[in-house]
């Protein structure tokens, strides 16, 4: 309600990494009414999105992740297919926020063979490169449940999908708080001066096939990195606990569901070494 919005969200907004509004509960219906029309909903989706961006997130649209429902929300007429979701995200980027926060969806089990997510991911990839966006969020709404499901040893769990579109080659420097220099300085506080200094490991060597844009597995699929038009872009990234990176799906998946077949070489191109800033 209004008191919660004014008394809580507006005050803690600067402390939040991102918010994930669910545009599928009947209050807004972007699939039926579009981004700017109210239709039979309580308000236009764009009006609500703008309120979050400017009232809660200090004008930073990259911290507002657009929520869709694949096929579990027929009661509110809020189901949306991949083509419709892509149109909504493209309109949001083209006319209002070139680098917005991307999307998440409900629910993984309805993303049959990854067809919905891969189609929307392709649209987000194109937008990120076209608008020179550093990184677009694309989270499964079940992502927070991953470790809990692992701990409970649920038989044959649904795969968790977290899709990260490739950033452009000219990605801006990372946030200072999360930069390698910050963590190195933080770790130095706990180093015993009496210990022998250790030689840091060499920077990892990665490569991309000519003209290839996508994600490649590394370190027996425990890590991955971005390629943009045949060029390694950004550092190595770790997968969440309990998962491995599946190059075929271009997604994370539960480790027991991944047969790691990472490509160890890039025929026809030279290896590229990424050095952290």
CSV table of N, CA, C and O in Angstrom, one decimal, residues 43 81 96 106 109 121 127 179-180 207-208 221 257:
chain,number,residue,atom,x,y,z
A,43,UNK,N,-3.4,0.3,-14.0
A,43,UNK,CA,-2.5,1.4,-14.5
A,43,UNK,C,-1.7,0.8,-15.7
A,43,UNK,O,-1.6,-0.4,-15.9
A,81,UNK,N,4.0,-14.6,-24.5
A,81,UNK,CA,4.9,-15.5,-25.2
A,81,UNK,C,6.2,-14.7,-25.4
A,81,UNK,O,6.3,-13.5,-25.2
A,96,UNK,N,12.3,4.7,-24.2
A,96,UNK,CA,12.3,5.2,-22.9
A,96,UNK,C,13.6,5.0,-22.2
A,96,UNK,O,14.2,6.0,-21.7
A,106,UNK,N,8.5,-16.1,-14.7
A,106,UNK,CA,7.9,-17.2,-14.0
A,106,UNK,C,7.3,-18.1,-15.0
A,106,UNK,O,6.5,-17.7,-15.8
A,109,UNK,N,9.8,-24.3,-15.2
A,109,UNK,CA,9.3,-25.5,-15.8
A,109,UNK,C,8.4,-25.2,-17.1
A,109,UNK,O,8.2,-26.2,-17.8
A,121,UNK,N,16.4,-13.8,-24.6
A,121,UNK,CA,17.8,-13.5,-24.5
A,121,UNK,C,18.4,-12.9,-25.7
A,121,UNK,O,19.2,-11.9,-25.7
A,127,UNK,N,19.9,-5.6,-27.9
A,127,UNK,CA,19.7,-4.3,-27.4
A,127,UNK,C,20.9,-3.9,-26.6
A,127,UNK,O,21.3,-2.7,-26.7
A,179,UNK,N,35.1,-4.0,-7.5
A,179,UNK,CA,36.3,-4.2,-8.4
A,179,UNK,C,37.3,-5.1,-7.7
A,179,UNK,O,37.4,-5.2,-6.5
A,180,UNK,N,38.2,-5.7,-8.5
A,180,UNK,CA,39.3,-6.6,-7.9
A,180,UNK,C,40.1,-5.8,-6.9
A,180,UNK,O,40.5,-6.4,-5.9
A,207,UNK,N,40.0,-17.7,-25.3
A,207,UNK,CA,40.0,-17.4,-26.7
A,207,UNK,C,38.5,-17.5,-27.2
A,207,UNK,O,37.7,-18.1,-26.6
A,208,UNK,N,38.3,-16.9,-28.4
A,208,UNK,CA,37.0,-16.9,-29.0
A,208,UNK,C,37.2,-17.2,-30.5
A,208,UNK,O,38.1,-16.7,-31.1
A,221,UNK,N,33.8,-26.2,-16.9
A,221,UNK,CA,32.5,-25.6,-16.9
A,221,UNK,C,32.1,-25.0,-15.5
A,221,UNK,O,31.0,-24.7,-15.3
A,257,UNK,N,23.1,-32.3,-14.3
A,257,UNK,CA,22.4,-32.3,-15.5
A,257,UNK,C,23.3,-31.8,-16.7
A,257,UNK,O,22.8,-31.7,-17.8
